[in-house]
């Protein structure tokens, strides 16, 4: 909501096994940034935002 | 679909929704086990607040709409407030995912993300496209 350039998809892993395989999802939640960097687990908001933006800059 | 108790709870929470929220669901008739259940769930949910509307499209029949929203997998749910924010739910939003869906509906309905000012500042500085895929399970 805060940015026009950010999109977010919540994906139910068991229904899309091909996607889960593609992104090597073993435990949830797993957040994949730009199909490239995985962040595992539920992080506190400030940390989550930082990790996402860091990954986005790669 | 919901128990009477659930309905009361959800209705109460949805009272926080001040502005209209559009739920746009894409399904297909064959090869989609969770499509019927998802549609039933969302139809039931949409009746619990006047501010919620649900539009249901078929991935193949409504091809232009699917292209507009860049939908290729179903069931796919888009939540729109004053615009498409790029928020998608793929799969049946059950269990914990339903709680997230409700949170999102309320945030959009209040037209506020609920993030801290510090987070908002950092996010607003982002100019390049960022796609987040969050994998969850209903359990």
mmCIF file with all atom_site columns, C-alpha atoms in Angstrom:
data_model
loop_
_atom_site.group_PDB
_atom_site.id
_atom_site.type_symbol
_atom_site.label_atom_id
_atom_site.label_alt_id
_atom_site.label_comp_id
_atom_site.label_asym_id
_atom_site.label_entity_id
_atom_site.label_seq_id
_atom_site.pdbx_PDB_ins_code
_atom_site.Cartn_x
_atom_site.Cartn_y
_atom_site.Cartn_z
_atom_site.occupancy
_atom_site.B_iso_or_equiv
_atom_site.pdbx_formal_charge
_atom_site.auth_seq_id
_atom_site.auth_comp_id
_atom_site.auth_asym_id
_atom_site.auth_atom_id
_atom_site.pdbx_PDB_model_num
ATOM 1   C CA . UNK A 1 1   ? 0.000   0.000   0.000   1.00 0.00 ? 1   UNK A CA 1
ATOM 2   C CA . UNK A 1 2   ? 2.877   2.324   0.764   1.00 0.00 ? 2   UNK A CA 1
ATOM 3   C CA . UNK A 1 3   ? 4.562   1.961   -2.601  1.00 0.00 ? 3   UNK A CA 1
ATOM 4   C CA . UNK A 1 4   ? 3.439   1.662   -6.202  1.00 0.00 ? 4   UNK A CA 1
ATOM 5   C CA . UNK A 1 5   ? 6.531   -0.316  -7.134  1.00 0.00 ? 5   UNK A CA 1
ATOM 6   C CA . UNK A 1 6   ? 6.123   -3.062  -4.541  1.00 0.00 ? 6   UNK A CA 1
ATOM 7   C CA . UNK A 1 7   ? 3.879   -6.081  -5.137  1.00 0.00 ? 7   UNK A CA 1
ATOM 8   C CA . UNK A 1 8   ? 3.138   -8.825  -2.619  1.00 0.00 ? 8   UNK A CA 1
ATOM 9   C CA . UNK A 1 9   ? 1.725   -12.290 -3.216  1.00 0.00 ? 9   UNK A CA 1
ATOM 10  C CA . UNK A 1 10  ? 0.669   -14.563 -0.385  1.00 0.00 ? 10  UNK A CA 1
ATOM 11  C CA . UNK A 1 11  ? 0.987   -18.098 -1.753  1.00 0.00 ? 11  UNK A CA 1
ATOM 12  C CA . UNK A 1 12  ? -0.514  -21.167 -0.151  1.00 0.00 ? 12  UNK A CA 1
ATOM 13  C CA . UNK A 1 13  ? 2.420   -23.550 -0.463  1.00 0.00 ? 13  UNK A CA 1
ATOM 14  C CA . UNK A 1 14  ? 0.583   -26.875 -0.500  1.00 0.00 ? 14  UNK A CA 1
ATOM 15  C CA . UNK A 1 15  ? -1.661  -25.822 -3.386  1.00 0.00 ? 15  UNK A CA 1
ATOM 16  C CA . UNK A 1 16  ? 1.212   -24.783 -5.623  1.00 0.00 ? 16  UNK A CA 1
ATOM 17  C CA . UNK A 1 17  ? 3.840   -27.500 -5.186  1.00 0.00 ? 17  UNK A CA 1
ATOM 18  C CA . UNK A 1 18  ? 5.674   -26.467 -8.339  1.00 0.00 ? 18  UNK A CA 1
ATOM 19  C CA . UNK A 1 19  ? 6.195   -22.965 -6.947  1.00 0.00 ? 19  UNK A CA 1
ATOM 20  C CA . UNK A 1 20  ? 7.173   -24.395 -3.566  1.00 0.00 ? 20  UNK A CA 1
ATOM 21  C CA . UNK A 1 21  ? 9.743   -26.563 -5.308  1.00 0.00 ? 21  UNK A CA 1
ATOM 22  C CA . UNK A 1 22  ? 10.999  -23.723 -7.452  1.00 0.00 ? 22  UNK A CA 1
ATOM 23  C CA . UNK A 1 23  ? 11.615  -21.511 -4.436  1.00 0.00 ? 23  UNK A CA 1
ATOM 24  C CA . UNK A 1 24  ? 12.778  -24.415 -2.241  1.00 0.00 ? 24  UNK A CA 1
ATOM 25  C CA . UNK A 1 25  ? 10.111  -23.822 0.373   1.00 0.00 ? 25  UNK A CA 1
ATOM 26  C CA . UNK A 1 26  ? 10.662  -26.238 3.256   1.00 0.00 ? 26  UNK A CA 1
ATOM 27  C CA . UNK A 1 27  ? 9.326   -24.266 6.189   1.00 0.00 ? 27  UNK A CA 1
ATOM 28  C CA . UNK A 1 28  ? 6.892   -21.381 6.242   1.00 0.00 ? 28  UNK A CA 1
ATOM 29  C CA . UNK A 1 29  ? 6.698   -18.514 6.252   1.00 0.00 ? 29  UNK A CA 1
ATOM 30  C CA . UNK A 1 30  ? 9.273   -18.013 3.536   1.00 0.00 ? 30  UNK A CA 1
ATOM 31  C CA . UNK A 1 31  ? 9.434   -14.637 1.834   1.00 0.00 ? 31  UNK A CA 1
ATOM 32  C CA . UNK A 1 32  ? 11.156  -14.505 -1.535  1.00 0.00 ? 32  UNK A CA 1
ATOM 33  C CA . UNK A 1 33  ? 12.285  -11.077 -2.724  1.00 0.00 ? 33  UNK A CA 1
ATOM 34  C CA . UNK A 1 34  ? 12.450  -10.522 -6.476  1.00 0.00 ? 34  UNK A CA 1
ATOM 35  C CA . UNK A 1 35  ? 12.565  -14.280 -7.103  1.00 0.00 ? 35  UNK A CA 1
ATOM 36  C CA . UNK A 1 36  ? 16.070  -14.159 -5.728  1.00 0.00 ? 36  UNK A CA 1
ATOM 37  C CA . UNK A 1 37  ? 16.557  -13.791 -1.971  1.00 0.00 ? 37  UNK A CA 1
ATOM 38  C CA . UNK A 1 38  ? 14.743  -15.845 0.643   1.00 0.00 ? 38  UNK A CA 1
ATOM 39  C CA . UNK A 1 39  ? 13.907  -14.602 4.129   1.00 0.00 ? 39  UNK A CA 1
ATOM 40  C CA . UNK A 1 40  ? 12.708  -17.352 6.421   1.00 0.00 ? 40  UNK A CA 1
ATOM 41  C CA . UNK A 1 41  ? 10.432  -16.953 9.406   1.00 0.00 ? 41  UNK A CA 1
ATOM 42  C CA . UNK A 1 42  ? 8.315   -14.141 10.760  1.00 0.00 ? 42  UNK A CA 1
ATOM 43  C CA . UNK A 1 43  ? 10.472  -11.172 11.684  1.00 0.00 ? 43  UNK A CA 1
ATOM 44  C CA . UNK A 1 44  ? 9.663   -8.053  13.693  1.00 0.00 ? 44  UNK A CA 1
ATOM 45  C CA . UNK A 1 45  ? 8.549   -5.242  11.407  1.00 0.00 ? 45  UNK A CA 1
ATOM 46  C CA . UNK A 1 46  ? 11.669  -3.023  11.384  1.00 0.00 ? 46  UNK A CA 1
ATOM 47  C CA . UNK A 1 47  ? 13.947  -5.991  10.755  1.00 0.00 ? 47  UNK A CA 1
ATOM 48  C CA . UNK A 1 48  ? 11.678  -7.386  8.077   1.00 0.00 ? 48  UNK A CA 1
ATOM 49  C CA . UNK A 1 49  ? 11.540  -4.066  6.227   1.00 0.00 ? 49  UNK A CA 1
ATOM 50  C CA . UNK A 1 50  ? 15.335  -3.713  6.380   1.00 0.00 ? 50  UNK A CA 1
ATOM 51  C CA . UNK A 1 51  ? 15.976  -7.252  5.167   1.00 0.00 ? 51  UNK A CA 1
ATOM 52  C CA . UNK A 1 52  ? 13.513  -6.866  2.298   1.00 0.00 ? 52  UNK A CA 1
ATOM 53  C CA . UNK A 1 53  ? 14.979  -3.557  1.147   1.00 0.00 ? 53  UNK A CA 1
ATOM 54  C CA . UNK A 1 54  ? 18.497  -4.928  1.451   1.00 0.00 ? 54  UNK A CA 1
ATOM 55  C CA . UNK A 1 55  ? 17.546  -7.915  -0.687  1.00 0.00 ? 55  UNK A CA 1
ATOM 56  C CA . UNK A 1 56  ? 15.821  -5.644  -3.194  1.00 0.00 ? 56  UNK A CA 1
ATOM 57  C CA . UNK A 1 57  ? 19.007  -3.681  -3.753  1.00 0.00 ? 57  UNK A CA 1
ATOM 58  C CA . UNK A 1 58  ? 20.961  -6.742  -4.885  1.00 0.00 ? 58  UNK A CA 1
ATOM 59  C CA . UNK B 2 1   ? -19.362 -21.681 5.843   1.00 0.00 ? 1   UNK B CA 1
ATOM 60  C CA . UNK B 2 2   ? -18.672 -19.690 8.992   1.00 0.00 ? 2   UNK B CA 1
ATOM 61  C CA . UNK B 2 3   ? -20.075 -20.672 12.364  1.00 0.00 ? 3   UNK B CA 1
ATOM 62  C CA . UNK B 2 4   ? -22.527 -18.205 13.891  1.00 0.00 ? 4   UNK B CA 1
ATOM 63  C CA . UNK B 2 5   ? -19.827 -17.226 16.361  1.00 0.00 ? 5   UNK B CA 1
ATOM 64  C CA . UNK B 2 6   ? -17.278 -16.661 13.568  1.00 0.00 ? 6   UNK B CA 1
ATOM 65  C CA . UNK B 2 7   ? -19.739 -14.494 11.693  1.00 0.00 ? 7   UNK B CA 1
ATOM 66  C CA . UNK B 2 8   ? -20.328 -12.289 14.718  1.00 0.00 ? 8   UNK B CA 1
ATOM 67  C CA . UNK B 2 9   ? -16.593 -11.925 15.304  1.00 0.00 ? 9   UNK B CA 1
ATOM 68  C CA . UNK B 2 10  ? -15.766 -11.174 11.687  1.00 0.00 ? 10  UNK B CA 1
ATOM 69  C CA . UNK B 2 11  ? -18.629 -8.701  11.342  1.00 0.00 ? 11  UNK B CA 1
ATOM 70  C CA . UNK B 2 12  ? -17.377 -6.895  14.421  1.00 0.00 ? 12  UNK B CA 1
ATOM 71  C CA . UNK B 2 13  ? -13.861 -6.642  13.039  1.00 0.00 ? 13  UNK B CA 1
ATOM 72  C CA . UNK B 2 14  ? -15.139 -5.486  9.676   1.00 0.00 ? 14  UNK B CA 1
ATOM 73  C CA . UNK B 2 15  ? -16.842 -2.543  11.360  1.00 0.00 ? 15  UNK B CA 1
ATOM 74  C CA . UNK B 2 16  ? -13.402 -0.935  11.267  1.00 0.00 ? 16  UNK B CA 1
ATOM 75  C CA . UNK B 2 17  ? -13.641 -0.808  7.478   1.00 0.00 ? 17  UNK B CA 1
ATOM 76  C CA . UNK B 2 18  ? -14.589 2.734   6.521   1.00 0.00 ? 18  UNK B CA 1
ATOM 77  C CA . UNK B 2 19  ? -13.990 2.793   2.772   1.00 0.00 ? 19  UNK B CA 1
ATOM 78  C CA . UNK B 2 20  ? -14.962 0.379   0.031   1.00 0.00 ? 20  UNK B CA 1
ATOM 79  C CA . UNK B 2 21  ? -12.804 -2.661  -0.612  1.00 0.00 ? 21  UNK B CA 1
ATOM 80  C CA . UNK B 2 22  ? -13.109 -4.676  -3.766  1.00 0.00 ? 22  UNK B CA 1
ATOM 81  C CA . UNK B 2 23  ? -12.303 -8.379  -3.753  1.00 0.00 ? 23  UNK B CA 1
ATOM 82  C CA . UNK B 2 24  ? -11.536 -9.700  -7.219  1.00 0.00 ? 24  UNK B CA 1
ATOM 83  C CA . UNK B 2 25  ? -11.331 -13.451 -7.531  1.00 0.00 ? 25  UNK B CA 1
ATOM 84  C CA . UNK B 2 26  ? -10.114 -15.444 -10.499 1.00 0.00 ? 26  UNK B CA 1
ATOM 85  C CA . UNK B 2 27  ? -11.038 -19.121 -10.726 1.00 0.00 ? 27  UNK B CA 1
ATOM 86  C CA . UNK B 2 28  ? -11.349 -21.821 -13.351 1.00 0.00 ? 28  UNK B CA 1
ATOM 87  C CA . UNK B 2 29  ? -13.844 -24.644 -13.709 1.00 0.00 ? 29  UNK B CA 1
ATOM 88  C CA . UNK B 2 30  ? -11.492 -27.583 -14.188 1.00 0.00 ? 30  UNK B CA 1
ATOM 89  C CA . UNK B 2 31  ? -8.248  -28.554 -12.495 1.00 0.00 ? 31  UNK B CA 1
ATOM 90  C CA . UNK B 2 32  ? -8.678  -26.270 -9.537  1.00 0.00 ? 32  UNK B CA 1
ATOM 91  C CA . UNK B 2 33  ? -9.539  -28.180 -6.405  1.00 0.00 ? 33  UNK B CA 1
ATOM 92  C CA . UNK B 2 34  ? -9.757  -25.199 -4.113  1.00 0.00 ? 34  UNK B CA 1
ATOM 93  C CA . UNK B 2 35  ? -11.554 -22.815 -6.468  1.00 0.00 ? 35  UNK B CA 1
ATOM 94  C CA . UNK B 2 36  ? -15.137 -23.707 -5.458  1.00 0.00 ? 36  UNK B CA 1
ATOM 95  C CA . UNK B 2 37  ? -14.325 -23.565 -1.742  1.00 0.00 ? 37  UNK B CA 1
ATOM 96  C CA . UNK B 2 38  ? -12.495 -20.267 -2.124  1.00 0.00 ? 38  UNK B CA 1
ATOM 97  C CA . UNK B 2 39  ? -15.399 -18.719 -3.996  1.00 0.00 ? 39  UNK B CA 1
ATOM 98  C CA . UNK B 2 40  ? -17.865 -19.912 -1.357  1.00 0.00 ? 40  UNK B CA 1
ATOM 99  C CA . UNK B 2 41  ? -15.698 -18.530 1.435   1.00 0.00 ? 41  UNK B CA 1
ATOM 100 C CA . UNK B 2 42  ? -15.293 -15.125 -0.184  1.00 0.00 ? 42  UNK B CA 1
ATOM 101 C CA . UNK B 2 43  ? -18.978 -14.856 -1.096  1.00 0.00 ? 43  UNK B CA 1
ATOM 102 C CA . UNK B 2 44  ? -19.819 -15.521 2.549   1.00 0.00 ? 44  UNK B CA 1
ATOM 103 C CA . UNK B 2 45  ? -17.216 -12.992 3.685   1.00 0.00 ? 45  UNK B CA 1
ATOM 104 C CA . UNK B 2 46  ? -18.476 -10.279 1.344   1.00 0.00 ? 46  UNK B CA 1
ATOM 105 C CA . UNK B 2 47  ? -21.966 -10.504 2.854   1.00 0.00 ? 47  UNK B CA 1
ATOM 106 C CA . UNK B 2 48  ? -20.611 -9.533  6.257   1.00 0.00 ? 48  UNK B CA 1
ATOM 107 C CA . UNK B 2 49  ? -19.913 -5.913  5.351   1.00 0.00 ? 49  UNK B CA 1
ATOM 108 C CA . UNK B 2 50  ? -21.586 -3.426  3.031   1.00 0.00 ? 50  UNK B CA 1
ATOM 109 C CA . UNK B 2 51  ? -18.174 -2.025  2.229   1.00 0.00 ? 51  UNK B CA 1
ATOM 110 C CA . UNK B 2 52  ? -16.975 -5.269  0.653   1.00 0.00 ? 52  UNK B CA 1
ATOM 111 C CA . UNK B 2 53  ? -17.811 -6.244  -2.897  1.00 0.00 ? 53  UNK B CA 1
ATOM 112 C CA . UNK B 2 54  ? -16.764 -9.409  -4.671  1.00 0.00 ? 54  UNK B CA 1
ATOM 113 C CA . UNK B 2 55  ? -16.229 -9.849  -8.398  1.00 0.00 ? 55  UNK B CA 1
ATOM 114 C CA . UNK B 2 56  ? -15.542 -13.332 -9.725  1.00 0.00 ? 56  UNK B CA 1
ATOM 115 C CA . UNK B 2 57  ? -13.846 -13.920 -13.065 1.00 0.00 ? 57  UNK B CA 1
ATOM 116 C CA . UNK B 2 58  ? -12.815 -16.991 -14.999 1.00 0.00 ? 58  UNK B CA 1
ATOM 117 C CA . UNK B 2 59  ? -9.126  -17.180 -15.862 1.00 0.00 ? 59  UNK B CA 1
ATOM 118 C CA . UNK B 2 60  ? -9.803  -18.411 -19.384 1.00 0.00 ? 60  UNK B CA 1
ATOM 119 C CA . UNK B 2 61  ? -13.107 -16.764 -20.275 1.00 0.00 ? 61  UNK B CA 1
ATOM 120 C CA . UNK B 2 62  ? -12.132 -13.383 -18.862 1.00 0.00 ? 62  UNK B CA 1
ATOM 121 C CA . UNK B 2 63  ? -8.700  -13.394 -20.433 1.00 0.00 ? 63  UNK B CA 1
ATOM 122 C CA . UNK B 2 64  ? -8.403  -9.610  -20.762 1.00 0.00 ? 64  UNK B CA 1
ATOM 123 C CA . UNK B 2 65  ? -9.178  -9.127  -17.094 1.00 0.00 ? 65  UNK B CA 1
ATOM 124 C CA . UNK B 2 66  ? -6.648  -11.817 -16.197 1.00 0.00 ? 66  UNK B CA 1
ATOM 125 C CA . UNK B 2 67  ? -4.023  -10.020 -18.272 1.00 0.00 ? 67  UNK B CA 1
ATOM 126 C CA . UNK B 2 68  ? -4.914  -6.699  -16.713 1.00 0.00 ? 68  UNK B CA 1
ATOM 127 C CA . UNK B 2 69  ? -4.294  -8.108  -13.249 1.00 0.00 ? 69  UNK B CA 1
ATOM 128 C CA . UNK B 2 70  ? -1.405  -10.326 -14.422 1.00 0.00 ? 70  UNK B CA 1
ATOM 129 C CA . UNK B 2 71  ? -3.088  -13.464 -13.085 1.00 0.00 ? 71  UNK B CA 1
ATOM 130 C CA . UNK B 2 72  ? -1.833  -16.833 -14.320 1.00 0.00 ? 72  UNK B CA 1
ATOM 131 C CA . UNK B 2 73  ? -2.610  -19.146 -11.358 1.00 0.00 ? 73  UNK B CA 1
ATOM 132 C CA . UNK B 2 74  ? -5.889  -19.810 -9.621  1.00 0.00 ? 74  UNK B CA 1
ATOM 133 C CA . UNK B 2 75  ? -7.519  -19.287 -7.266  1.00 0.00 ? 75  UNK B CA 1
ATOM 134 C CA . UNK B 2 76  ? -6.125  -15.748 -7.208  1.00 0.00 ? 76  UNK B CA 1
ATOM 135 C CA . UNK B 2 77  ? -7.572  -12.994 -5.064  1.00 0.00 ? 77  UNK B CA 1
ATOM 136 C CA . UNK B 2 78  ? -6.833  -9.318  -5.602  1.00 0.00 ? 78  UNK B CA 1
ATOM 137 C CA . UNK B 2 79  ? -7.685  -6.730  -2.986  1.00 0.00 ? 79  UNK B CA 1
ATOM 138 C CA . UNK B 2 80  ? -8.366  -3.226  -4.254  1.00 0.00 ? 80  UNK B CA 1
ATOM 139 C CA . UNK B 2 81  ? -8.948  -0.037  -2.344  1.00 0.00 ? 81  UNK B CA 1
ATOM 140 C CA . UNK B 2 82  ? -8.776  3.172   -4.308  1.00 0.00 ? 82  UNK B CA 1
ATOM 141 C CA . UNK B 2 83  ? -6.479  1.285   -6.673  1.00 0.00 ? 83  UNK B CA 1
ATOM 142 C CA . UNK B 2 84  ? -4.784  -2.077  -7.185  1.00 0.00 ? 84  UNK B CA 1
ATOM 143 C CA . UNK B 2 85  ? -1.973  -2.063  -4.627  1.00 0.00 ? 85  UNK B CA 1
ATOM 144 C CA . UNK B 2 86  ? -0.404  -5.208  -6.057  1.00 0.00 ? 86  UNK B CA 1
ATOM 145 C CA . UNK B 2 87  ? -1.662  -7.433  -3.252  1.00 0.00 ? 87  UNK B CA 1
ATOM 146 C CA . UNK B 2 88  ? -2.494  -11.003 -4.253  1.00 0.00 ? 88  UNK B CA 1
ATOM 147 C CA . UNK B 2 89  ? -3.552  -14.153 -2.433  1.00 0.00 ? 89  UNK B CA 1
ATOM 148 C CA . UNK B 2 90  ? -2.918  -17.367 -4.332  1.00 0.00 ? 90  UNK B CA 1
ATOM 149 C CA . UNK B 2 91  ? -4.728  -20.426 -3.063  1.00 0.00 ? 91  UNK B CA 1
ATOM 150 C CA . UNK B 2 92  ? -7.519  -20.908 -0.578  1.00 0.00 ? 92  UNK B CA 1
ATOM 151 C CA . UNK B 2 93  ? -7.099  -18.379 2.259   1.00 0.00 ? 93  UNK B CA 1
ATOM 152 C CA . UNK B 2 94  ? -7.727  -20.786 5.132   1.00 0.00 ? 94  UNK B CA 1
ATOM 153 C CA . UNK B 2 95  ? -6.500  -20.955 8.713   1.00 0.00 ? 95  UNK B CA 1
ATOM 154 C CA . UNK B 2 96  ? -3.859  -18.360 9.569   1.00 0.00 ? 96  UNK B CA 1
ATOM 155 C CA . UNK B 2 97  ? -4.020  -17.027 6.046   1.00 0.00 ? 97  UNK B CA 1
ATOM 156 C CA . UNK B 2 98  ? -7.626  -16.034 6.658   1.00 0.00 ? 98  UNK B CA 1
ATOM 157 C CA . UNK B 2 99  ? -6.475  -13.934 9.607   1.00 0.00 ? 99  UNK B CA 1
ATOM 158 C CA . UNK B 2 100 ? -3.970  -12.211 7.296   1.00 0.00 ? 100 UNK B CA 1
ATOM 159 C CA . UNK B 2 101 ? -6.677  -11.654 4.717   1.00 0.00 ? 101 UNK B CA 1
ATOM 160 C CA . UNK B 2 102 ? -8.913  -10.059 7.331   1.00 0.00 ? 102 UNK B CA 1
ATOM 161 C CA . UNK B 2 103 ? -6.041  -7.820  8.503   1.00 0.00 ? 103 UNK B CA 1
ATOM 162 C CA . UNK B 2 104 ? -5.422  -6.735  4.913   1.00 0.00 ? 104 UNK B CA 1
ATOM 163 C CA . UNK B 2 105 ? -9.099  -6.020  4.285   1.00 0.00 ? 105 UNK B CA 1
ATOM 164 C CA . UNK B 2 106 ? -9.232  -3.855  7.367   1.00 0.00 ? 106 UNK B CA 1
ATOM 165 C CA . UNK B 2 107 ? -6.011  -2.033  6.481   1.00 0.00 ? 107 UNK B CA 1
ATOM 166 C CA . UNK B 2 108 ? -7.259  -1.336  2.980   1.00 0.00 ? 108 UNK B CA 1
ATOM 167 C CA . UNK B 2 109 ? -10.685 -0.417  4.324   1.00 0.00 ? 109 UNK B CA 1
ATOM 168 C CA . UNK B 2 110 ? -9.061  2.123   6.608   1.00 0.00 ? 110 UNK B CA 1
ATOM 169 C CA . UNK B 2 111 ? -6.767  3.166   3.762   1.00 0.00 ? 111 UNK B CA 1
ATOM 170 C CA . UNK B 2 112 ? -3.764  2.753   6.039   1.00 0.00 ? 112 UNK B CA 1
ATOM 171 C CA . UNK B 2 113 ? -1.019  0.123   6.010   1.00 0.00 ? 113 UNK B CA 1
ATOM 172 C CA . UNK B 2 114 ? -0.559  0.210   9.778   1.00 0.00 ? 114 UNK B CA 1
ATOM 173 C CA . UNK B 2 115 ? 3.215   0.344   9.407   1.00 0.00 ? 115 UNK B CA 1
ATOM 174 C CA . UNK B 2 116 ? 5.388   2.566   11.589  1.00 0.00 ? 116 UNK B CA 1
ATOM 175 C CA . UNK B 2 117 ? 6.427   5.973   10.285  1.00 0.00 ? 117 UNK B CA 1
ATOM 176 C CA . UNK B 2 118 ? 10.035  4.759   10.133  1.00 0.00 ? 118 UNK B CA 1
ATOM 177 C CA . UNK B 2 119 ? 9.044   1.828   7.939   1.00 0.00 ? 119 UNK B CA 1
ATOM 178 C CA . UNK B 2 120 ? 6.946   4.035   5.692   1.00 0.00 ? 120 UNK B CA 1
ATOM 179 C CA . UNK B 2 121 ? 9.850   6.420   5.126   1.00 0.00 ? 121 UNK B CA 1
ATOM 180 C CA . UNK B 2 122 ? 12.160  3.597   4.103   1.00 0.00 ? 122 UNK B CA 1
ATOM 181 C CA . UNK B 2 123 ? 9.538   2.098   1.817   1.00 0.00 ? 123 UNK B CA 1
ATOM 182 C CA . UNK B 2 124 ? 8.702   5.387   0.158   1.00 0.00 ? 124 UNK B CA 1
ATOM 183 C CA . UNK B 2 125 ? 12.353  5.734   -0.827  1.00 0.00 ? 125 UNK B CA 1
ATOM 184 C CA . UNK B 2 126 ? 12.072  2.581   -2.947  1.00 0.00 ? 126 UNK B CA 1
ATOM 185 C CA . UNK B 2 127 ? 11.904  3.368   -6.645  1.00 0.00 ? 127 UNK B CA 1
ATOM 186 C CA . UNK B 2 128 ? 12.792  0.054   -8.273  1.00 0.00 ? 128 UNK B CA 1
ATOM 187 C CA . UNK B 2 129 ? 10.177  -2.732  -8.564  1.00 0.00 ? 129 UNK B CA 1
ATOM 188 C CA . UNK B 2 130 ? 10.140  -5.162  -5.657  1.00 0.00 ? 130 UNK B CA 1
ATOM 189 C CA . UNK B 2 131 ? 8.159   -8.396  -5.759  1.00 0.00 ? 131 UNK B CA 1
ATOM 190 C CA . UNK B 2 132 ? 7.491   -10.308 -2.562  1.00 0.00 ? 132 UNK B CA 1
ATOM 191 C CA . UNK B 2 133 ? 6.265   -13.884 -2.559  1.00 0.00 ? 133 UNK B CA 1
ATOM 192 C CA . UNK B 2 134 ? 5.283   -15.025 0.886   1.00 0.00 ? 134 UNK B CA 1
ATOM 193 C CA . UNK B 2 135 ? 4.763   -18.773 1.161   1.00 0.00 ? 135 UNK B CA 1
ATOM 194 C CA . UNK B 2 136 ? 2.398   -19.885 3.906   1.00 0.00 ? 136 UNK B CA 1
ATOM 195 C CA . UNK B 2 137 ? 0.356   -22.910 4.887   1.00 0.00 ? 137 UNK B CA 1
ATOM 196 C CA . UNK B 2 138 ? -3.130  -22.907 6.393   1.00 0.00 ? 138 UNK B CA 1
ATOM 197 C CA . UNK B 2 139 ? -2.068  -24.821 9.501   1.00 0.00 ? 139 UNK B CA 1
#
